[in-house]
Tab-separated table of C-alpha atoms in Angstrom:
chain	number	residue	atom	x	y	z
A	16	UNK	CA	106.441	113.521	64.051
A	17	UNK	CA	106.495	110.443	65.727
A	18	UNK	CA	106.328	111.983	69.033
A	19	UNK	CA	103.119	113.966	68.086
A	20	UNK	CA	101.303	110.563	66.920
A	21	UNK	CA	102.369	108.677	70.493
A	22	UNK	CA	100.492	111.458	72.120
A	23	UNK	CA	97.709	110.859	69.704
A	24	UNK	CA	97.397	107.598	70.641
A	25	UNK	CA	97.111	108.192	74.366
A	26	UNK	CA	94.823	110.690	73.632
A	27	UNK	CA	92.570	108.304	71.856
A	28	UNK	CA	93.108	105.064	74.550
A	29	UNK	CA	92.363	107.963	77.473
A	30	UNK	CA	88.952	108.791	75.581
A	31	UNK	CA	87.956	105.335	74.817
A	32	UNK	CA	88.533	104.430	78.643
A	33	UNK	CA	86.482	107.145	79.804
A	34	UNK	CA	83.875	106.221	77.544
A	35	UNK	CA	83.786	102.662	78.272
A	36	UNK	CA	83.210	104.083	82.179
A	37	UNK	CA	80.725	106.021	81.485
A	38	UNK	CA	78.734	103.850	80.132
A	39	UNK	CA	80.022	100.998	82.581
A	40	UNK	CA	78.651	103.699	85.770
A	41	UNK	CA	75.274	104.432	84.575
A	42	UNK	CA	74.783	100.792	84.575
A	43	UNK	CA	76.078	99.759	88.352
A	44	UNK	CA	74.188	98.893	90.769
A	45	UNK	CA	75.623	99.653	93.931
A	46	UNK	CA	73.933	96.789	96.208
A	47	UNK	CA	75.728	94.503	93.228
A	48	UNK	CA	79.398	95.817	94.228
A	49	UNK	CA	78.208	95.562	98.325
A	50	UNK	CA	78.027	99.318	98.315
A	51	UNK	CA	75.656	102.187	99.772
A	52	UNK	CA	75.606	105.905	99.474
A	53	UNK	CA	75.635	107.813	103.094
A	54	UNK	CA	74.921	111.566	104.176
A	55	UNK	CA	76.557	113.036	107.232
A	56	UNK	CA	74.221	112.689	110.239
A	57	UNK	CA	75.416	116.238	111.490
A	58	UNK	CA	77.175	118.934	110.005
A	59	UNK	CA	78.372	120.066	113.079
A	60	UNK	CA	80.288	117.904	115.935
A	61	UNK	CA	81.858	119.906	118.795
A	62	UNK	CA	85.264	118.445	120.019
A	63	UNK	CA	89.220	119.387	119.384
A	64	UNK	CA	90.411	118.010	115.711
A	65	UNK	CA	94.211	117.234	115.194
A	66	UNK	CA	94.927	117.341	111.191
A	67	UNK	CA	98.827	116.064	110.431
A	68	UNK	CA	100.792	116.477	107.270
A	69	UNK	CA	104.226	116.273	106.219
A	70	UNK	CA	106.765	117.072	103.457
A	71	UNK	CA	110.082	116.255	102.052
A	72	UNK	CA	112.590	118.286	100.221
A	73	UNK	CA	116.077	116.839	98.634
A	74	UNK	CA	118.965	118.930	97.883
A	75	UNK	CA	121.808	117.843	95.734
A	76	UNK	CA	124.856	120.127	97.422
A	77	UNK	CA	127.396	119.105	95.097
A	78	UNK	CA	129.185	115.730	96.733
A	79	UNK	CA	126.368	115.039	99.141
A	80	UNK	CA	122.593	115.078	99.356
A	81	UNK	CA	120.635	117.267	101.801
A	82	UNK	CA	117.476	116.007	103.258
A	83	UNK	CA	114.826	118.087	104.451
A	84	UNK	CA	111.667	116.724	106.419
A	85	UNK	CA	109.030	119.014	108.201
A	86	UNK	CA	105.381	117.922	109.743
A	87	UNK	CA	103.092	119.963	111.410
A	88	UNK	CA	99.715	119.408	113.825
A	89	UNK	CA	96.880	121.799	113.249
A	90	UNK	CA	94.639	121.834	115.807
A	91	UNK	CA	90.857	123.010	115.928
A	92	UNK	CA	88.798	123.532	117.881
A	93	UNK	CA	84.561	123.191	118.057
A	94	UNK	CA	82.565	124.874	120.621
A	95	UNK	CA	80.202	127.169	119.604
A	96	UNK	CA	82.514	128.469	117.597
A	97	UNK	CA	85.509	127.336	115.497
A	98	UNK	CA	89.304	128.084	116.317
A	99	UNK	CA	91.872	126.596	114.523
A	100	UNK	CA	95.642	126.616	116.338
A	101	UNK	CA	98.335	126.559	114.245
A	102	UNK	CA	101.375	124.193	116.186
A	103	UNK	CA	104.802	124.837	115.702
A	104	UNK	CA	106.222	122.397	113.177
A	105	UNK	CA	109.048	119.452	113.254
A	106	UNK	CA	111.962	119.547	111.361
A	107	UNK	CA	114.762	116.746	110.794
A	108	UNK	CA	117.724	116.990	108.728
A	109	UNK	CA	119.673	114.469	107.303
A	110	UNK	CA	123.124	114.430	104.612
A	111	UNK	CA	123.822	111.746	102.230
A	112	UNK	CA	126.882	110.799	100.351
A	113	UNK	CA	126.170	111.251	96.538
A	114	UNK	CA	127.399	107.480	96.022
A	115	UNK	CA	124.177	106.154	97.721
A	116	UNK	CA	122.212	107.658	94.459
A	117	UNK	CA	119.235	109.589	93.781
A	118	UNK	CA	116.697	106.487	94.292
A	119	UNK	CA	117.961	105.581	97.812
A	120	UNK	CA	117.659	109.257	99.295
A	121	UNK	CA	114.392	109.898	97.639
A	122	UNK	CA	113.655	106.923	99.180
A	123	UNK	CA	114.875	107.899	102.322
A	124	UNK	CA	113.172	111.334	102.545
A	125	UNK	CA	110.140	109.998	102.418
A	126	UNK	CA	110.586	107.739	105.267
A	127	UNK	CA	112.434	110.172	107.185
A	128	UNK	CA	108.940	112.101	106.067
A	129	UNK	CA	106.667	109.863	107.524
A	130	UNK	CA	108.720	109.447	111.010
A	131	UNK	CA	108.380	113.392	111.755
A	132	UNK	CA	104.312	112.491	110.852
A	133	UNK	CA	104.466	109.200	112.945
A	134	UNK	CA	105.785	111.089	116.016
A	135	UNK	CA	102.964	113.795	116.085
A	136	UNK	CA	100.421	110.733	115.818
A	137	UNK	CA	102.396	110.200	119.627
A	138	UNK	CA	100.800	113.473	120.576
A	139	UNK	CA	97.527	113.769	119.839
A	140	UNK	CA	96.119	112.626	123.570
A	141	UNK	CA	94.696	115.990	123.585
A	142	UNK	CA	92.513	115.612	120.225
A	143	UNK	CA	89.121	113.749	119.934
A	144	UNK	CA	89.203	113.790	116.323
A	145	UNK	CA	92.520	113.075	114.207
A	146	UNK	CA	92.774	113.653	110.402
A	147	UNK	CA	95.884	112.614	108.610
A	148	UNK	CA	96.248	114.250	105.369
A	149	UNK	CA	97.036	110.838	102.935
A	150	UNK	CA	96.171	107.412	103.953
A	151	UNK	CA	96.579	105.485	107.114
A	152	UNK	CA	98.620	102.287	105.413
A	153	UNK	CA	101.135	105.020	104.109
A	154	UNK	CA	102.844	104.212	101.420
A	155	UNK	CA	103.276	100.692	100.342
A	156	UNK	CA	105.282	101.172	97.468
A	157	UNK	CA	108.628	102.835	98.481
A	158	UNK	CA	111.560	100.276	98.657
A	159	UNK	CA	112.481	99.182	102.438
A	160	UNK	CA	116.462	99.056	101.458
A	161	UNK	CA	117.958	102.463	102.613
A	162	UNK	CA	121.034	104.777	103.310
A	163	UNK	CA	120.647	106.121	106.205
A	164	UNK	CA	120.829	103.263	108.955
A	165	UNK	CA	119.134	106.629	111.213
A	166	UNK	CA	115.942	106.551	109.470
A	167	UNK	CA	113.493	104.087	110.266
A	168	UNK	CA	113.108	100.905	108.063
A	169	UNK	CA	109.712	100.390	106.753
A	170	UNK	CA	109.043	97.773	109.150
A	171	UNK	CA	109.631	100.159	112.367
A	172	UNK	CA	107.504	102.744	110.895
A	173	UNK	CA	105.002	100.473	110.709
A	174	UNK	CA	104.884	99.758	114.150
A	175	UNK	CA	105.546	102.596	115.222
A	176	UNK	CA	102.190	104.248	112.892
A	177	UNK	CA	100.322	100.907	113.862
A	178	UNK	CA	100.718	101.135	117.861
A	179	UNK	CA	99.802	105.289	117.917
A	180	UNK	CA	96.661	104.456	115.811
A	181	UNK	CA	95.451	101.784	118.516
A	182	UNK	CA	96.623	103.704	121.582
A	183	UNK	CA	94.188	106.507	120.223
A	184	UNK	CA	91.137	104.142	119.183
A	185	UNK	CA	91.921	102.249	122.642
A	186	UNK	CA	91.345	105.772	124.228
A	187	UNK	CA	88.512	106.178	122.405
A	188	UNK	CA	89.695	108.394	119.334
A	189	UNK	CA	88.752	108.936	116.124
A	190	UNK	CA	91.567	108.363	113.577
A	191	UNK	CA	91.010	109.133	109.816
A	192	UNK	CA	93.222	109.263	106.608
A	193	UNK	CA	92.415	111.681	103.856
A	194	UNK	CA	93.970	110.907	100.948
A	195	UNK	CA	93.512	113.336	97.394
A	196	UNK	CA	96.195	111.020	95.962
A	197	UNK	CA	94.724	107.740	95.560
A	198	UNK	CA	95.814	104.891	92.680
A	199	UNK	CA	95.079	101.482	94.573
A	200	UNK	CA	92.152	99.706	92.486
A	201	UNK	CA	89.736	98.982	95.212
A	202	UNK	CA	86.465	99.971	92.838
A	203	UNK	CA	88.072	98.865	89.227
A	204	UNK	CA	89.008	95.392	91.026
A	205	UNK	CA	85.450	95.429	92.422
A	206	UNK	CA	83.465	95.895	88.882
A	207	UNK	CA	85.766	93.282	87.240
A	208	UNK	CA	84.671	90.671	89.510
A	209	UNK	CA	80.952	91.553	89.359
A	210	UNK	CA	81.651	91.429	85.440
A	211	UNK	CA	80.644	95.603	84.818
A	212	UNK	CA	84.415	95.231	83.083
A	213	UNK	CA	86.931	92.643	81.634
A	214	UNK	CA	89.682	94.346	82.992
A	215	UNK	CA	91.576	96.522	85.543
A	216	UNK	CA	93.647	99.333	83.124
A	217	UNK	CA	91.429	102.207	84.346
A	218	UNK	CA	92.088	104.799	86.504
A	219	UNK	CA	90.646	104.370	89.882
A	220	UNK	CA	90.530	108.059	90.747
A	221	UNK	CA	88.079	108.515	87.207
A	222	UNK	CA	86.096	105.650	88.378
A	223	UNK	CA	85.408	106.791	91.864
A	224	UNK	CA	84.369	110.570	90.539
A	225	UNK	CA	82.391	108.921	88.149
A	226	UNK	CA	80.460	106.787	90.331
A	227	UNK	CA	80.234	109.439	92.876
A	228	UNK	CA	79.179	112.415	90.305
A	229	UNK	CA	75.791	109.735	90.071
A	230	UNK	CA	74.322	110.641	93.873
A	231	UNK	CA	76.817	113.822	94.611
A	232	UNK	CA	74.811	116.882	95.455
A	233	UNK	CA	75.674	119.856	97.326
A	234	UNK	CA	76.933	118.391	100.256
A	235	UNK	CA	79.274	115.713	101.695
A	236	UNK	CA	78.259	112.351	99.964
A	237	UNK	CA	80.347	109.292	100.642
A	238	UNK	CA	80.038	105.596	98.831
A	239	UNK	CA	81.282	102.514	100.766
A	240	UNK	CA	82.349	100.761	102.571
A	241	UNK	CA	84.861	98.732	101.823
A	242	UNK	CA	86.423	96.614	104.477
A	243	UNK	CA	90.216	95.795	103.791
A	244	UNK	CA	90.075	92.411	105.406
A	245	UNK	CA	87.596	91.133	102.836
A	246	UNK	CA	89.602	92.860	99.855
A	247	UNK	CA	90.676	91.027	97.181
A	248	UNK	CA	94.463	90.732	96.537
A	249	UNK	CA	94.371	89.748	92.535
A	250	UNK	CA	95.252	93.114	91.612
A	251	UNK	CA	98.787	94.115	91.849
A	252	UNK	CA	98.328	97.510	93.097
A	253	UNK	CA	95.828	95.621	95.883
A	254	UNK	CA	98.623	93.212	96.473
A	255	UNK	CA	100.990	95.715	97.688
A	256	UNK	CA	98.855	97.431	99.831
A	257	UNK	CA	96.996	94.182	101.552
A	258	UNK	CA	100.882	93.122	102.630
A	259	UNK	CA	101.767	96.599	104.190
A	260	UNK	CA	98.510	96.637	105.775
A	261	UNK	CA	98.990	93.256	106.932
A	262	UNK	CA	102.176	94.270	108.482
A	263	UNK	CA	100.370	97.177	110.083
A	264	UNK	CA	97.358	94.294	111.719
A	265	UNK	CA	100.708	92.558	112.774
A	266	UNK	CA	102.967	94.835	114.324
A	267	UNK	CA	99.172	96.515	116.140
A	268	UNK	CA	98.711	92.275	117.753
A	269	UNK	CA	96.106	92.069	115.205
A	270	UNK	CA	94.179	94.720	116.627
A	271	UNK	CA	93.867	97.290	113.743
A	272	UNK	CA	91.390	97.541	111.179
A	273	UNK	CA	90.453	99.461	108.167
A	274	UNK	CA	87.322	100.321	106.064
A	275	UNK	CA	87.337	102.878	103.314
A	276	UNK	CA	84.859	105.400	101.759
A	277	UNK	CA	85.346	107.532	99.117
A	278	UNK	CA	83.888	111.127	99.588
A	279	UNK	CA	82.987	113.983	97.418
A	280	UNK	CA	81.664	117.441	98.783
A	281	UNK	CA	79.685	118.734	95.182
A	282	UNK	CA	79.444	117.850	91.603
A	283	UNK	CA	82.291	119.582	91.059
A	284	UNK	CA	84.417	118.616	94.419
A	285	UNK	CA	87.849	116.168	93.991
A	286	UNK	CA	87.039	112.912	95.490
A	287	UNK	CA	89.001	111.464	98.286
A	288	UNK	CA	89.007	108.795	99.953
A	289	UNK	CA	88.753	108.448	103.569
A	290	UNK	CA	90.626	105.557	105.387
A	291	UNK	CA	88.725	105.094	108.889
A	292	UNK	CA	90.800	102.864	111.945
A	293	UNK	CA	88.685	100.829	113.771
A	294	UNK	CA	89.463	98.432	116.147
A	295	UNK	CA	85.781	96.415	116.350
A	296	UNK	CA	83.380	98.952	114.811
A	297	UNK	CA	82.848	102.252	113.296
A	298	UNK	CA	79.855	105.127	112.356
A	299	UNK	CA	80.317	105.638	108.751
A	300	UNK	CA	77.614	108.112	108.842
A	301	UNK	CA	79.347	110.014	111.949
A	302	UNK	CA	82.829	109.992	110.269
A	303	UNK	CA	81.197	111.807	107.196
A	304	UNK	CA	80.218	114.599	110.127
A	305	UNK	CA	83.590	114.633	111.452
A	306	UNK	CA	84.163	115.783	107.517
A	307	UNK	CA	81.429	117.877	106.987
A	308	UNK	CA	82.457	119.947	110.050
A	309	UNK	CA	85.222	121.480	108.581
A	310	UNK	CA	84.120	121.079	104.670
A	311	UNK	CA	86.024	123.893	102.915
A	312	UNK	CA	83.165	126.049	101.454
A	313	UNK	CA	84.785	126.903	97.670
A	314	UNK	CA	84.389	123.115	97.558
A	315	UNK	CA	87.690	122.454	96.078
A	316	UNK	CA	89.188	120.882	98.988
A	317	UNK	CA	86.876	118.852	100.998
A	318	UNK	CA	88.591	119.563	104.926
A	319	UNK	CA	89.953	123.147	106.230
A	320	UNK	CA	91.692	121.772	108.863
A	321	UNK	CA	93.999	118.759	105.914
A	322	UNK	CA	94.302	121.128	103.510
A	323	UNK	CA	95.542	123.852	106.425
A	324	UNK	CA	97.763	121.070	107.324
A	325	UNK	CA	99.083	120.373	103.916
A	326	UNK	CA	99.912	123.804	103.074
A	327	UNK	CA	101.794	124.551	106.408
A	328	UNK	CA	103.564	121.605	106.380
A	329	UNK	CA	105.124	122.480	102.721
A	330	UNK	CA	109.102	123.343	103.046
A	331	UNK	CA	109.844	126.647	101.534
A	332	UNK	CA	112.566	128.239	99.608
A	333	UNK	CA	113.532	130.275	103.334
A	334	UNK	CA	113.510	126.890	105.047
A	335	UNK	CA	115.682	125.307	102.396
A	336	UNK	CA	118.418	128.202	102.227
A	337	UNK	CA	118.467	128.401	106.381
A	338	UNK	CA	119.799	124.345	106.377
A	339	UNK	CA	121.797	124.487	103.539
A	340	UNK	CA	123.553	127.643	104.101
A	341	UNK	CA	124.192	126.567	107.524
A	342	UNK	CA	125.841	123.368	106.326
A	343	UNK	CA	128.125	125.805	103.821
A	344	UNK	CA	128.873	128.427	106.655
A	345	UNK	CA	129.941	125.542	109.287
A	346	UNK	CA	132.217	123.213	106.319
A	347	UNK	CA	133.825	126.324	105.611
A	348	UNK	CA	134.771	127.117	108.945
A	349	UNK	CA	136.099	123.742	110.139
A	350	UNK	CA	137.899	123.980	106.713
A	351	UNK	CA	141.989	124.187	108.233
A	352	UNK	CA	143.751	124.226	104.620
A	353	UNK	CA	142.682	127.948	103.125
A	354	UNK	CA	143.856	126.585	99.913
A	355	UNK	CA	140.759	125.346	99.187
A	356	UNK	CA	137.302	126.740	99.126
A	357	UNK	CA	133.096	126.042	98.321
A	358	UNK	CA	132.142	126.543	94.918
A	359	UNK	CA	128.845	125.613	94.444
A	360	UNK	CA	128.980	123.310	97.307
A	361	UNK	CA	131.779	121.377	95.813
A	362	UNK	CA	135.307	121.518	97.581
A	363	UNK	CA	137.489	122.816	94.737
A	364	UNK	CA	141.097	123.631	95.313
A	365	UNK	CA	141.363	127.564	95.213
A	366	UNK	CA	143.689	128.705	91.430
C-alpha cells in the first residue's frame, strides 16, 4: 500500500537524520558554538518555591463551545526539611458560538489558559523561587485574532506576563521557565552557522539530548547559555519567538531579559530547557541548584514541585461534567416554551 511505503520513507529520513547527528555531536566542540557544561553548586537551597501550571479543555455542546481553563500554584517549602502546599486552583469559564469555529476557540483557550497562569505570576510576593512549568516567552505561535473580546489579546498578555516577571526580579526573585515541550531551533541554528550542518530540518529536542547524553551523568547537568538578545533570527521558528520576546523587552520598558540552558538530570532523563529572567545578570550555576533541589528521584521528570504543578493543574472528567452540566441544568430552566427540550445539548423541538 501506498500508505505503508509513506511511512517507510519517514522511517528511513528519521534514521538518516539521527545518524547524520550523531556523528555531527561527537564532533562539536562546545567552546566553537559559545557553550559550557555547568554542575549545580548546591543540591540543596533553603527558601519557599512557587511552581505554576495551567490547562485548557474545549467542549463542543452542540450549538456552542465550552471553554474550560484551570491554573494552580504549588508551593514548597525548604527548611530543614521539605513541605510542599498544594493551593487551591483558578478556574474561568467561557461559551462560544459554534460560528466562530474550532481554530478561533482553540485559540482562545489557550489564551484564556495563560491569563489564569499570568494572574498567579501576580501572587507570588511570598515565593523566593518561581518555576513556571513551559517557557517564559509563552507561546509565540498562536494567532492574536480572537472570539472572545473577554480574553486577553496576545499583546495584553504580554504585558501583563512581562511586568509580573520584572516586579519579581525587581524584588529580588528568581523566575524560571521549564519547558519539556521545546521545538524553537536555538542549537540546530547554532551548528549551521559554525558549519557542523548545512541545514536546519532536525529536531531540536534530538539535538539537545544528544549533545547533552555527551557530559550527562547522574546528576543535574546543564549546557549553555544562550542569551536571546544575541540570537540569531534566520530561522523561522527563531523568528517567531525573537518578535514575541521582543514584545515582552517592550511592554517590560526594555527591562527584561532572557538566557537559556538546556538541562538533563541522567543519561536517561528528558531534557528541558530552562528559560532564566534576568534583568542585568544571573548565576547559571545557582539556577541549576534551584533545580537540583527538587530533582524528581525516578529521574523521569527533572522538578517535583513542575511536574506536581502540571499534574494538578490538569482538568478532569469531574471538573468538565460540573460546568457543563451546570450550563444544561440552568438553559433548561430559563427555557419558558416546554415544547422544546436538550438533546445532546442541542435545542430540539420536543415530537
Amino acid at each position: 500500500m501506498e500508505a505503508f511505503r509513506k511511512i517507510d520513507d519517514i522511517v528511513e529520513k528519521s534514521i538518516d537524520r539521527y545518524n547524520v547527528i550523531k556523528t555531527v555531536i561527537e564532533s562539536v566542540d562546545l567552546s566553537d558554538l559559545g557553550l559550557s557544561v555547568y554542575y549545580p553548586k548546591f543540591t540543596r537551597v533553603k527558601g519557599v518555591y512557587c511552581a505554576i501550571d495551567g490547562s485548557k479543555n474545549v467542549q463542543n455542546l452542540g450549538d456552542v463551545y465550552l471553554i474550560v481553563a484551570k491554573a494552580v500554584k504549588v508551593i514548597g517549602e525548604v527548611t530543614l526539611g521539605k513541605k510542599v502546599i498544594n493551593k487551591d486552583p483558578v478556574f474561568a469559564v467561557e461559551i462560544e458560538d459554534d460560528y466562530m469555529g474550532e481554530d478561533t476557540v482553540s485559540n482562545d483557550s489557550i489564551r484564556l489558559m495563560i491569563y489564569l497562569e499570568s494572574q498567579l505570576l501576580g501572587t507570588c510576593d511570598e515565593c523566593d523561587y518561581v518555576l513556571l512549568d513551559g517557557p517564559i516567552v509563552d507561546p509565540p505561535i498562536i494567532e492574536e485574532k480572537g472570539g472572545k473580546q473577554s480574553i486577553p489579546s496576545l499583546k495584553e498578555l504580554a504585558s501583563m506576563r512581562s511586568q509580573h516577571v520584572v516586579s519579581l526580579l525587581e524584588k529580588g526573585k528568581t523566575v524560571l521557565g521549564i519547558a519539556k515541550r521545546f521545538s524553537e531551533r536555538f542549537l540546530v541554528s547554532l551548528l549551521k552557522e559554525r558549519g557542523y550542518l548545512k541545514d536546519t530540518d532536525y529536531r531540536e529536542k534530538m539535538v539537545v539530548d544528544s549533545l547533552l547524553s555527551r557530559f550527562v551523568g547522574e546528576g543535574i547537568t546543564g549546557i549553555g547559555v544562550i542569551e536571546w538578545d544575541k540570537v540569531s533570527r534566520e530561522v523561522s521558528e527563531l523568528d517567531k519567538l525573537m518578535s514575541a520576546y521582543e514584545a515582552y523587552k517592550e511592554h517590560s520598558g526594555g527591562k527584561l531579559k532572557i538566557a537559556s540552558v538546556y538541562v538533563k538530570a541522567s543519561k536517561i532523563g528528558v531534557p528541558s530547557r530552562v528559560d532564566i529572567a534576568y534583568i542585568n545578570n544571573y548565576d547559571l550555576e545557582k539556577v541549576l541548584s534551584l533545580i537540583a533541589t527538587w530533582e524528581v528521584k525516578d529521574r523521569a521528570e527533572l522538578n517535583l514541585l513542575t511536574v506536581m504543578a502540571d499534574a494538578l493543574s490538569t482538568i478532569n472528567n469531574q471538573e468538565v461534567k460540573q460546568f457543563r452540566e451546570y450550563y444544561t441544568i440552568k438553559t433548561v430552566e430559563k427555557l419558558k416554551d416546554k415544547d422544546y427540550i436538550l438533546s445532546n445539548f442541542v435545542l430540539r423541538k420536543k415530537i
